[in-house]
CSV table of C-alpha atoms and ligand atoms in Angstrom, one decimal:
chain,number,residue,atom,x,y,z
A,1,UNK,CA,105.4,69.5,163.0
A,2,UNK,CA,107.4,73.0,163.1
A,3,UNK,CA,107.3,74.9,159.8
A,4,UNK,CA,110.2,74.8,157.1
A,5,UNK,CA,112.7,77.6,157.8
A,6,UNK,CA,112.3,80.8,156.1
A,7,UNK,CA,114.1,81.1,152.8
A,8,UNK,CA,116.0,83.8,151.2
A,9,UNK,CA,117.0,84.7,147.9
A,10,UNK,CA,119.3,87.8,146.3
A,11,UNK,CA,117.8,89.6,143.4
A,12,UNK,CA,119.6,92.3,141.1
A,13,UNK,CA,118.2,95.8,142.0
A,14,UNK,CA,118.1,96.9,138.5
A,15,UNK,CA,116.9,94.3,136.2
A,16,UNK,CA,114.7,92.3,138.8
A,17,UNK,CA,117.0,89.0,138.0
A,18,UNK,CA,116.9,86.4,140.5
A,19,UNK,CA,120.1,84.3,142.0
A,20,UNK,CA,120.1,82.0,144.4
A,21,UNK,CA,121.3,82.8,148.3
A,22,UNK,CA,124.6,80.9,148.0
A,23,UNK,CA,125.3,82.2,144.5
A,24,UNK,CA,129.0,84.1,145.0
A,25,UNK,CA,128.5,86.7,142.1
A,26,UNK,CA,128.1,89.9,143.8
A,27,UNK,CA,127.0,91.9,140.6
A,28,UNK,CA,124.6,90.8,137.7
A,29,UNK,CA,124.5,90.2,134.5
A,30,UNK,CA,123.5,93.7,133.7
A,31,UNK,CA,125.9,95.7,136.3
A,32,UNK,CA,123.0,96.2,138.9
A,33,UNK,CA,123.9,95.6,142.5
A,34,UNK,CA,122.1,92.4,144.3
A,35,UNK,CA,120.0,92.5,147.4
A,36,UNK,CA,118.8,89.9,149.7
A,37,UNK,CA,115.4,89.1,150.5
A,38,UNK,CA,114.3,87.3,153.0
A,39,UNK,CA,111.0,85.4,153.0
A,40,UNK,CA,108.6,87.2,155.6
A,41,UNK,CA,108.9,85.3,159.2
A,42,UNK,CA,105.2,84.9,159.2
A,43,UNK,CA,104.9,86.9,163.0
A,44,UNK,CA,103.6,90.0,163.6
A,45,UNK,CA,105.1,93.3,164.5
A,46,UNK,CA,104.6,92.6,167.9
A,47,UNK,CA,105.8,89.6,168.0
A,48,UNK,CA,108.7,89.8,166.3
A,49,UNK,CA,109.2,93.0,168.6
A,50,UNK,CA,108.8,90.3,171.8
A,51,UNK,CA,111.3,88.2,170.1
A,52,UNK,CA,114.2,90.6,169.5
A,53,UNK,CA,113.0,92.4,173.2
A,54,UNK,CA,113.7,88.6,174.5
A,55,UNK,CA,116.8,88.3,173.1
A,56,UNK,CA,118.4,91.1,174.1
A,57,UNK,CA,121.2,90.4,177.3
A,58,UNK,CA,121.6,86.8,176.2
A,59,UNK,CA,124.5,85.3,178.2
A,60,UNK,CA,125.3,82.6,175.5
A,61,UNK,CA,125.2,82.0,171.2
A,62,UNK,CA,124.5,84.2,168.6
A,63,UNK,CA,121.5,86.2,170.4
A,64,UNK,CA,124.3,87.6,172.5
A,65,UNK,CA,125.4,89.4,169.7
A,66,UNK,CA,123.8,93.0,168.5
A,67,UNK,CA,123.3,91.5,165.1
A,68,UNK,CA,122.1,88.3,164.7
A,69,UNK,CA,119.5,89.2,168.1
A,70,UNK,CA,117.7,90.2,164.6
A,71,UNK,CA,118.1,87.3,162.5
A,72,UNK,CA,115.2,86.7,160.8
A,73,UNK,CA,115.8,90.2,159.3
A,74,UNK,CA,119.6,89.9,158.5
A,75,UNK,CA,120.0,85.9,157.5
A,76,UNK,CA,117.8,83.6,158.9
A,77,UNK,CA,119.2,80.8,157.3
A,78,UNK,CA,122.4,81.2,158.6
A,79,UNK,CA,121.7,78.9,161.8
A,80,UNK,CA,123.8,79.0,164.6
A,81,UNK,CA,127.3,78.5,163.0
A,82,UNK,CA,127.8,81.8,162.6
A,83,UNK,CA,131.2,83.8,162.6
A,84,UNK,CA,130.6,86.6,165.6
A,85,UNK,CA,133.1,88.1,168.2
A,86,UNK,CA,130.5,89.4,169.3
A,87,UNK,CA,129.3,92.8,168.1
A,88,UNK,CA,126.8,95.5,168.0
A,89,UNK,CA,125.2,96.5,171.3
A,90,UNK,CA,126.7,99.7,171.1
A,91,UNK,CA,125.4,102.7,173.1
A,92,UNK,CA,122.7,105.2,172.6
A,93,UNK,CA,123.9,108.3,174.2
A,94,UNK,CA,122.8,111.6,175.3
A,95,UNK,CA,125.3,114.1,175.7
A,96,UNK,CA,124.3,117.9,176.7
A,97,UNK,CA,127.0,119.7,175.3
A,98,UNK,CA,127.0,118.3,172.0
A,99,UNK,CA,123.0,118.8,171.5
A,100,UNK,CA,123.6,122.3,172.7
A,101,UNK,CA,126.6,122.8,170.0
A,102,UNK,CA,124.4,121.1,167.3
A,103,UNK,CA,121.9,123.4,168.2
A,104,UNK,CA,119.6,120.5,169.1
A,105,UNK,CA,117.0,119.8,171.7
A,106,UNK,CA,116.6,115.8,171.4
A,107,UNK,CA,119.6,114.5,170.2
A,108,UNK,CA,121.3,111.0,170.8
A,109,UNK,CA,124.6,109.7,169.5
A,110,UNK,CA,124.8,106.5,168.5
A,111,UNK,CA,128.1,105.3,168.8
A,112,UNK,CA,129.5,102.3,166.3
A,113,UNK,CA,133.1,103.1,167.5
A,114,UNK,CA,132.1,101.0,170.6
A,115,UNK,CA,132.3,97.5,168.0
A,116,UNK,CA,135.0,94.7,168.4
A,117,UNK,CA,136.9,96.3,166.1
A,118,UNK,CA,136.2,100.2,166.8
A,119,UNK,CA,133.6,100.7,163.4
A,120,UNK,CA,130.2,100.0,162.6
A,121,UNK,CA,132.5,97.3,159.5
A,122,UNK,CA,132.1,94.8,162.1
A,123,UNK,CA,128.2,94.8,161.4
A,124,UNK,CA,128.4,94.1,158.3
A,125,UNK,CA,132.1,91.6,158.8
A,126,UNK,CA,130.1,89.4,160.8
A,127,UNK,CA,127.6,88.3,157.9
A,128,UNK,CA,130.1,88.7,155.4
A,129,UNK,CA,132.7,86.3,157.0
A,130,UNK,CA,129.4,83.8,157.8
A,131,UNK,CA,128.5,83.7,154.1
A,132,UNK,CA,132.1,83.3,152.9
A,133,UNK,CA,132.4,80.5,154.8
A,134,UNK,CA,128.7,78.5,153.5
A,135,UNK,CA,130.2,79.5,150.3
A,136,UNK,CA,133.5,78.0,150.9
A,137,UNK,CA,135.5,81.1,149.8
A,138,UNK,CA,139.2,80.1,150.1
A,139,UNK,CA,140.6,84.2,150.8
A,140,UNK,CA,138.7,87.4,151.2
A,141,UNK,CA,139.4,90.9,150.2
A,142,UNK,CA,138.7,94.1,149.9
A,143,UNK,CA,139.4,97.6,149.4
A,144,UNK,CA,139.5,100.5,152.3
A,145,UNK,CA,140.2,103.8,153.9
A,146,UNK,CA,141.2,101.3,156.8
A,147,UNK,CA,138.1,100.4,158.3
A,148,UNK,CA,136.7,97.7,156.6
A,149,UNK,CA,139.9,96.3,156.3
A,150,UNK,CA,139.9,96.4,159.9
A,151,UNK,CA,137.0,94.5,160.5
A,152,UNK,CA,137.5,92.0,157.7
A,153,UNK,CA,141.2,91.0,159.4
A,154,UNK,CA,139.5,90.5,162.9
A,155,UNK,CA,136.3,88.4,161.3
A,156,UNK,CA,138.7,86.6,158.2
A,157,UNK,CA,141.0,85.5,161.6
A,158,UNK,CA,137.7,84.0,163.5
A,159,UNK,CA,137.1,82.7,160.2
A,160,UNK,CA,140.5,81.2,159.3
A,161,UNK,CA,140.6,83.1,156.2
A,162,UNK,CA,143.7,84.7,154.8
A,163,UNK,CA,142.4,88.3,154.4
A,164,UNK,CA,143.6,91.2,151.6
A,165,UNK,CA,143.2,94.6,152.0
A,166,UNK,CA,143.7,97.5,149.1
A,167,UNK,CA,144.8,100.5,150.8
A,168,UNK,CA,145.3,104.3,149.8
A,169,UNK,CA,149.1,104.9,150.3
A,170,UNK,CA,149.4,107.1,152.8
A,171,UNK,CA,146.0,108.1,153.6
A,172,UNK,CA,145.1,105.4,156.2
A,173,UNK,CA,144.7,106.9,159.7
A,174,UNK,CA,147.6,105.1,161.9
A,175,UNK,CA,145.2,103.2,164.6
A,176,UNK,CA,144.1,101.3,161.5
A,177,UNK,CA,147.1,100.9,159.6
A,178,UNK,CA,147.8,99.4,162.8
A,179,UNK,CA,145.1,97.2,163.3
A,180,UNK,CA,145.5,96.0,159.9
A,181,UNK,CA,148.9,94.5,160.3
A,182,UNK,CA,148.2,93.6,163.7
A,183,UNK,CA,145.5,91.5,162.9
A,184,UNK,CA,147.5,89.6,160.3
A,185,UNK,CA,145.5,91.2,156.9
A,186,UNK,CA,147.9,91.0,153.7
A,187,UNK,CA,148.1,94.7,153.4
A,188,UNK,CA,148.8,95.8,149.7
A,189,UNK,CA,149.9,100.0,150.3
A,190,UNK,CA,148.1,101.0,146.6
A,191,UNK,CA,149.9,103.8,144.5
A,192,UNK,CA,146.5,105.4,144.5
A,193,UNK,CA,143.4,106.7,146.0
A,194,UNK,CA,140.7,104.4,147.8
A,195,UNK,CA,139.0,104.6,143.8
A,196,UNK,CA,141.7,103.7,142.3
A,197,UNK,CA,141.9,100.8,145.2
A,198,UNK,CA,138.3,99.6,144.6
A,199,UNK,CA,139.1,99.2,140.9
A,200,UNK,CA,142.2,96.6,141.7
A,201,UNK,CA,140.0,94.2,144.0
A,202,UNK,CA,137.0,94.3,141.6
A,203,UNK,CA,139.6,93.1,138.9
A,204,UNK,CA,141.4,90.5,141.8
A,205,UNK,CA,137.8,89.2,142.0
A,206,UNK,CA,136.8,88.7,139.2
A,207,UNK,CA,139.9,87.1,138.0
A,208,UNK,CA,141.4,85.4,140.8
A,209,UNK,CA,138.8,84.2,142.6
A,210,UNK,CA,138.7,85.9,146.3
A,211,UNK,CA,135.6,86.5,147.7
A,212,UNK,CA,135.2,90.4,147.7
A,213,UNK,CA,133.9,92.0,150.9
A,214,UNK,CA,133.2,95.5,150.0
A,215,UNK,CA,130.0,97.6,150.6
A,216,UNK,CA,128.7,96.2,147.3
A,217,UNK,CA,128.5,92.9,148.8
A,218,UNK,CA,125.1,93.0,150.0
A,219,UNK,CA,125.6,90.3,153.2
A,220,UNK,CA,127.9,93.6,154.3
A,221,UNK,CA,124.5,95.3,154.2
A,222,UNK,CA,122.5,93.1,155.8
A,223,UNK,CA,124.5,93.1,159.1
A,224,UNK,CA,124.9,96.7,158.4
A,225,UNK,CA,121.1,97.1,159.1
A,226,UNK,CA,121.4,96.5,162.2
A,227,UNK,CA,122.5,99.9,163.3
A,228,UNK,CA,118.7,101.4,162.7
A,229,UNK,CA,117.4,97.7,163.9
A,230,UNK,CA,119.3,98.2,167.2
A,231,UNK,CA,118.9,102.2,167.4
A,232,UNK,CA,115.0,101.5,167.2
A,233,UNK,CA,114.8,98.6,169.8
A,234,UNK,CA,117.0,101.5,172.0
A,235,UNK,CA,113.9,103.7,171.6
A,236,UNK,CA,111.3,101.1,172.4
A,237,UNK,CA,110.4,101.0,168.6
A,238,UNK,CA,109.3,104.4,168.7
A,239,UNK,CA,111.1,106.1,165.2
A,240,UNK,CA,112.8,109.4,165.6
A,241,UNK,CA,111.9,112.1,163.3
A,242,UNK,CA,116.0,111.7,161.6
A,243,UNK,CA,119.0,109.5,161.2
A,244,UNK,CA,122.3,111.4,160.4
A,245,UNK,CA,125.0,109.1,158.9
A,246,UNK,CA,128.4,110.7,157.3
A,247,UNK,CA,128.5,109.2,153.5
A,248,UNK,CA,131.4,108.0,151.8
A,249,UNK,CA,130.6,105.1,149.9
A,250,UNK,CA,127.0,104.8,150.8
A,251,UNK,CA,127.0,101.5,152.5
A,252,UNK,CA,125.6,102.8,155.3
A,253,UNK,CA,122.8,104.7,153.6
A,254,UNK,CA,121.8,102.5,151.4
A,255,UNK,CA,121.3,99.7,154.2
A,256,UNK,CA,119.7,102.2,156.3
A,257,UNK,CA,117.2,102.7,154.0
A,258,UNK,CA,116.0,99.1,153.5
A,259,UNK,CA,116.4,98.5,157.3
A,260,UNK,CA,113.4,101.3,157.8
A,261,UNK,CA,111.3,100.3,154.7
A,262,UNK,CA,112.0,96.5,155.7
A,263,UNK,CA,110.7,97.3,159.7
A,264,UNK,CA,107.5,99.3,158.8
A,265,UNK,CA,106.9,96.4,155.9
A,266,UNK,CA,107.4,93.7,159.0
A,267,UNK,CA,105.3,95.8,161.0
A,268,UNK,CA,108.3,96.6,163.4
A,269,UNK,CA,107.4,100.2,163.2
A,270,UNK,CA,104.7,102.7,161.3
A,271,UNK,CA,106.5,105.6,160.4
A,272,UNK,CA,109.5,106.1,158.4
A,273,UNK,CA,112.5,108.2,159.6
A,274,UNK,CA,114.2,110.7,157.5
A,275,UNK,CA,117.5,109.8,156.7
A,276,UNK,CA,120.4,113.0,156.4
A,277,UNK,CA,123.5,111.9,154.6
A,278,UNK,CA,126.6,114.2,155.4
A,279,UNK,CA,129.0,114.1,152.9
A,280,UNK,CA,133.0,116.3,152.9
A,281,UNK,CA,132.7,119.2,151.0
A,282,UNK,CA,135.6,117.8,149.2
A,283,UNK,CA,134.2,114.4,148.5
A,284,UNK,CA,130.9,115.1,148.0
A,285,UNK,CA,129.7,113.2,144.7
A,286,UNK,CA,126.7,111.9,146.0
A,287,UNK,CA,125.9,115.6,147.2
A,288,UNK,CA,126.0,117.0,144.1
A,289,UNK,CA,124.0,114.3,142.4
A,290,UNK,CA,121.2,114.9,145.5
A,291,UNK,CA,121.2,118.9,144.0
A,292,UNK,CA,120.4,117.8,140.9
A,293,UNK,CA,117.8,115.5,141.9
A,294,UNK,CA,120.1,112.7,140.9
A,295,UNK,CA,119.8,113.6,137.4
A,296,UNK,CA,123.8,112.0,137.2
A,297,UNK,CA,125.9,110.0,138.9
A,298,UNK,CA,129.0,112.3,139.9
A,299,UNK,CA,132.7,111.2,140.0
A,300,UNK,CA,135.0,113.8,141.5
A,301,UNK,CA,138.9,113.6,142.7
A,302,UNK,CA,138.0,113.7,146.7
A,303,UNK,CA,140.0,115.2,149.2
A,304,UNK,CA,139.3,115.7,153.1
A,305,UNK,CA,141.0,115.1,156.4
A,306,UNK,CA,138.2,112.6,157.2
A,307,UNK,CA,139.8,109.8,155.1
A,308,UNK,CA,137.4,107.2,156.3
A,309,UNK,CA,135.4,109.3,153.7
A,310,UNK,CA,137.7,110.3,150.8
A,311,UNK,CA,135.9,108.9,148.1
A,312,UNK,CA,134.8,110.3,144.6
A,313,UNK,CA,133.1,107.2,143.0
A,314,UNK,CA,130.6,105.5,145.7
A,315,UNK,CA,129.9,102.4,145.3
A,316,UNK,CA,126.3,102.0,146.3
A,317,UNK,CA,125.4,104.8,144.5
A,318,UNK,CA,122.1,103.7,142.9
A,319,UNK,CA,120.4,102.0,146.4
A,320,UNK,CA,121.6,104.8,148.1
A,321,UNK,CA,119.6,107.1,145.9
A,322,UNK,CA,116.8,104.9,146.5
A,323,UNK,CA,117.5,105.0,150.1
A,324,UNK,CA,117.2,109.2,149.8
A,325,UNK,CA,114.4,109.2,147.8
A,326,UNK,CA,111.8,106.2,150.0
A,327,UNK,CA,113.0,107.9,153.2
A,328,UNK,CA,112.1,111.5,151.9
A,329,UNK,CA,116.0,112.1,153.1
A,330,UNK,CA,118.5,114.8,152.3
A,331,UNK,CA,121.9,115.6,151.1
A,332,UNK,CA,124.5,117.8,152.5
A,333,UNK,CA,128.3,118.8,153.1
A,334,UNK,CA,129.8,120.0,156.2
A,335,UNK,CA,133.9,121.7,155.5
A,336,UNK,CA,136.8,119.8,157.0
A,337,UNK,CA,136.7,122.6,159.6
A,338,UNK,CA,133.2,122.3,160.6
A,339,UNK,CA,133.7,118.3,161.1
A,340,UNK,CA,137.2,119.2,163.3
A,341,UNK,CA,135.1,121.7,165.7
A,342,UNK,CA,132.0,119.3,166.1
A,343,UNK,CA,134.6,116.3,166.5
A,344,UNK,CA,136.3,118.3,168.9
A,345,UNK,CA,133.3,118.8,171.0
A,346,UNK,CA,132.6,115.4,170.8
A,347,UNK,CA,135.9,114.5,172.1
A,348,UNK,CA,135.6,116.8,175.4
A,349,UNK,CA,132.5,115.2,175.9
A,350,UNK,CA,134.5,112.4,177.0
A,351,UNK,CA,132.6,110.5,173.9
A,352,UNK,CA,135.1,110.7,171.5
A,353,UNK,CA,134.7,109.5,167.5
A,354,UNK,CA,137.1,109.7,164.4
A,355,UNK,CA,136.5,112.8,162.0
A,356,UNK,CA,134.7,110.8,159.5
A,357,UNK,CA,132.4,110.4,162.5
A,358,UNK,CA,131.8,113.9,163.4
A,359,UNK,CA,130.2,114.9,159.8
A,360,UNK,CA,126.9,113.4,161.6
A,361,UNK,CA,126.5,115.6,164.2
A,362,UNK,CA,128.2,118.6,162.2
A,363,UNK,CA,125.8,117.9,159.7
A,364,UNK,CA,122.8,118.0,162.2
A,365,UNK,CA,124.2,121.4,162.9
A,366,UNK,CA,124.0,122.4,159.4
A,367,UNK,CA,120.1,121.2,159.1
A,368,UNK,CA,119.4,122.8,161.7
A,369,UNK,CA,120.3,126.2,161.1
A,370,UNK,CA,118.7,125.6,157.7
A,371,UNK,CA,115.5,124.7,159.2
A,372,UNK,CA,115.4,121.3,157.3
A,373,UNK,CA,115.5,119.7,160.9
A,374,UNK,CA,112.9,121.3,162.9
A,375,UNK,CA,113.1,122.5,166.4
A,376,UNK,CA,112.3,119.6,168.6
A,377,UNK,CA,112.3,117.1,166.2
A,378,UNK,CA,114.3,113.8,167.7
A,379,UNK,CA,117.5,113.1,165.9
A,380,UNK,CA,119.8,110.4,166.1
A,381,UNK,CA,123.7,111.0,164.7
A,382,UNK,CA,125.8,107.5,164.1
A,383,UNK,CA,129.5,108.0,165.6
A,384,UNK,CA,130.5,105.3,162.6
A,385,UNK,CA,134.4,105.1,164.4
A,386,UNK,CA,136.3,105.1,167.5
A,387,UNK,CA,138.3,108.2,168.8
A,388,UNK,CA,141.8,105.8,168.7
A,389,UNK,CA,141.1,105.1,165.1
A,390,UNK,CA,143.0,108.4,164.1
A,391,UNK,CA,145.3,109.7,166.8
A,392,UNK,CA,147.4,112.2,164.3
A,393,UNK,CA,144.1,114.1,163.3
A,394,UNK,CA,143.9,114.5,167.4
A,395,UNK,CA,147.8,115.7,167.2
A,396,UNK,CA,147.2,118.0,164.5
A,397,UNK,CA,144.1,119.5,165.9
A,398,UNK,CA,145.1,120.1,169.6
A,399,UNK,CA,148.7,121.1,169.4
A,400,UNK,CA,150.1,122.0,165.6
A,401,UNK,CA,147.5,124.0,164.3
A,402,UNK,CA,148.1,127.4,164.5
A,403,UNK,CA,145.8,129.8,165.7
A,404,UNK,CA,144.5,127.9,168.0
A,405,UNK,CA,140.9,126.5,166.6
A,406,UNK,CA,138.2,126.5,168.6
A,407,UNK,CA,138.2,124.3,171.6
A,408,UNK,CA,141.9,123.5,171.3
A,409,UNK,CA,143.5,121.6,174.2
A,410,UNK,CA,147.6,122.6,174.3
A,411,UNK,CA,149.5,120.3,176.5
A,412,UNK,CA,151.6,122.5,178.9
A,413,UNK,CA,155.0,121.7,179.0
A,414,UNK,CA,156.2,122.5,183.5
A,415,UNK,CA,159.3,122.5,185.1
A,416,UNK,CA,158.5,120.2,187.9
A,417,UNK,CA,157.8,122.1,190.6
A,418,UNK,CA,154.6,122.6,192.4
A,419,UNK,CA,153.9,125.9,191.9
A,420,UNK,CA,153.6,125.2,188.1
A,421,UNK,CA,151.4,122.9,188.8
A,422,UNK,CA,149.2,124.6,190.9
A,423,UNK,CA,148.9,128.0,188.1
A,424,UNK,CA,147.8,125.3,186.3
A,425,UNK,CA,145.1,124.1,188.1
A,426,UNK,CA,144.4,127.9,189.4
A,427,UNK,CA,143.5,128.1,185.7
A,428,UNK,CA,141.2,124.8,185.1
A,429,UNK,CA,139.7,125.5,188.0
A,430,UNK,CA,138.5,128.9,186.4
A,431,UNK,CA,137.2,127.2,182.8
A,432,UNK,CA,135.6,124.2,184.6
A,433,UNK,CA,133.3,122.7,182.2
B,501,LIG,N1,132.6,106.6,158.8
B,501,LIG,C1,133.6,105.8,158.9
B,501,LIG,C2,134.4,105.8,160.2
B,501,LIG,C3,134.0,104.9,157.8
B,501,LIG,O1,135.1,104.1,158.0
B,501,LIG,C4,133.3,105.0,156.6
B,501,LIG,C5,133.6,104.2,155.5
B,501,LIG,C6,132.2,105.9,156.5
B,501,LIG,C7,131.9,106.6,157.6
B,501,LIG,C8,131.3,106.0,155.3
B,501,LIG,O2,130.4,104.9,155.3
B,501,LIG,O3,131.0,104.1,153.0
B,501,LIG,O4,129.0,103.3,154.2
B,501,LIG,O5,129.1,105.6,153.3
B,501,LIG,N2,134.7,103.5,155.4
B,501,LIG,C9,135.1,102.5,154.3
B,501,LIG,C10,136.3,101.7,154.7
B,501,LIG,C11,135.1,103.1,153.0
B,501,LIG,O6,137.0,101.3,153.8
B,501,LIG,O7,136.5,101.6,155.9
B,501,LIG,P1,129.9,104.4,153.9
């Protein structure tokens, strides 16, 4: 006789109330935020380290996919009728000039920009879209800096959904702007920032009955997990010392945190990783609460060039905090100009992320030079978005901005003829990399 599946149950993070799995509120009673738990596979560490290891390179189902390869952790009773592309797998990368810019000796990039859809969203889509579906949600929305509305269009058309998206007008980068309409999402352009935009599809939730896929839905998070899930299995379940994330509306950070309680709880691992959350200067709320020792919860009017991460009001505030405080993590800010340089070296890697991205491994930089990361300490910084995302940033960067900023790569306009050509190449020749 084979055991009764595992069961799971979501429970509101402030007041301890209890919903069941398939309950499509997303906030109590109370205001608190609800989590999933999942009833504890009954293996060991080891074994449940065998199983994901055995997994990993399958050719056909869900395994083959770099989330639900961890599904006892993310929604085991999902089954196998779940809504994947597939996604996740994404690289662990080493790259010399960026540890030597960062000022790093062990530093890996993990790069989310190499998902379906060009973000980490897709994570967290994937689980999302599965539960809308066991739900029997009938639309899905949400609000975005372009992203998640990105990843809810690809998964809500797997899906057959009709998708919604609340967007900042005019401060969407144009590759997913593009994707957006391209992948079919009803794209509502909001006379307002992405605060103002989260607002509107709380209120279209609650009152006209979509099912809301923003960070606060905590399916998004579960998927969303699988970042540290897959970044540990990369290091043969050995825990770096740090995980650097850029922080907007602290999806990311708060799922990171439960992912790295949840593995040394399941035995998966036995130390906890610190986690670093890099916020804009200029949208840095959750920064100024950290200062403070979150005595407050901060709103501010944000403003950066990274607009995956203009936000003033986060979301996930309170788990995030949580997040901060079980991981004995940090707060900080990097300036716009500090994320264009590090994104900028990035690019010339040949690895290539959006700004938003960049804050990771500008704010390992940052740490560094403070001496909060020590020397030799191994740190892994999430890419959370693909270079293509935000081709005008690459514009602006390269060939408007005067004086030329560092690491700024003019296109040379010729006369065809050879001898231009060749001056040219006199001249790479002479700055070979
Ligand atoms: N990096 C990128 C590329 C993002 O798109 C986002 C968030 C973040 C970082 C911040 O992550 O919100 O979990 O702290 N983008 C959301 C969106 C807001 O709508 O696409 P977070």
């Amino acid at each position: 006789m084979t055991a009764p599946p595992p069961t799971s149950r979501q429970v509101c993070a402030a007041c301890g109330r209890v919903f069941s799995e398939t309950d499509p509120r997303l906030q109590c009673e109370c205001g608190g935020l609800l989590e999933l738990r999942h009833e504890h596979s009954g293996l060991t560490g080891a074994a449940l380290r065998a199983l994901f290891d055995d997994r990993r390179g399958a050719a056909h189902g869900p395994f083959r996919s770099g989330v639900w390869r961890y599904r006892e952790m993310v929604l085991p009773t999902a089954g196998d009728d779940v809504v994947t592309y597939p996604e996740g797998n994404t690289p662990l990368l080493r790259r010399p000039a960026v540890t030597a810019w960062a000022g790093a000796t062990d530093l890996w990039l993990k790069h989310e920009g190499h998902n379906p859809t060009g973000s980490f969203k897709d994570r967290g889509m994937t689980v999302g879209l599965t539960q809308a579906r066991r739900i029997g949600a009938t639309a899905v929305a949400c609000a975005s800096t372009g992203n998640t509305g990105a990843a809810l269009g690809a998964y809500a058309a797997l899906a057959g959904l009709p998708a919604l998206a609340f967007v900042p007008k005019g401060h969407v980068a144009l590759g997913k702007l593009m994707q957006l309409v391209a992948y079919g999402v009803r794209t509502l352009l909001v006379n307002g920032d992405f605060d103002v935009c989260q607002e509107l599809a709380h209120a279209s939730s609650d009152q006209l009955g979509v099912y809301l896929l923003n960070s606060i839905n905590p399916f998004r998070l579960e998927g969303q997990k699988t970042i540290v899930l897959e970044l540990l299995q990369q290091l043969d379940w050995e825990p770096p010392d740090w995980i650097v994330v850029p922080a907007g509306n602290l999806g990311n950070t708060a799922s990171f945190g439960k992912a790295l309680a949840e593995a040394r709880d399941w035995g998966l691992i036995t130390k906890i990783t610190r986690i670093a959350a890099v916020q804009a200067e200029g949208a840095a709320p959750f920064a100024l609460s950290y200062r403070e020792g979150f005595a407050r919860r901060h709103r501010v009017e944000a403003h950066t060039v990274a607009t995956a991460i203009r936000i003033g009001n986060p979301a996930s505030y309170a788990r995030a905090v949580r997040a901060i405080r079980e991981t004995d993590g940090v707060v900080t800010t990097v300036t716009d100009d500090e994320m264009l340089e590090a994104k900028a070296v990035i690019d010339a890697a040949g690895v290539g992320c959006e700004p938003a991205s960049a804050a990771s491994v500008a704010g390992t930089r940052r740490l560094i030079r403070e001496r909060i990361i020590g020397t030799g300490q191994r740190v892994v910084a999430v890419l959370t978005g693909h270079l293509l995302k935000d081709p005008e940033s690459v514009i602006r960067y390269h060939q408007e901005t005067e004086a030329a900023p560092p690491g700024a790569n003019r296109p040379i306009e010729i006369e065809p003829r050879l001898a231009d050509v060749e001056r040219v190449l006199a001249a790479a020749r002479n700055l070979r990399r």
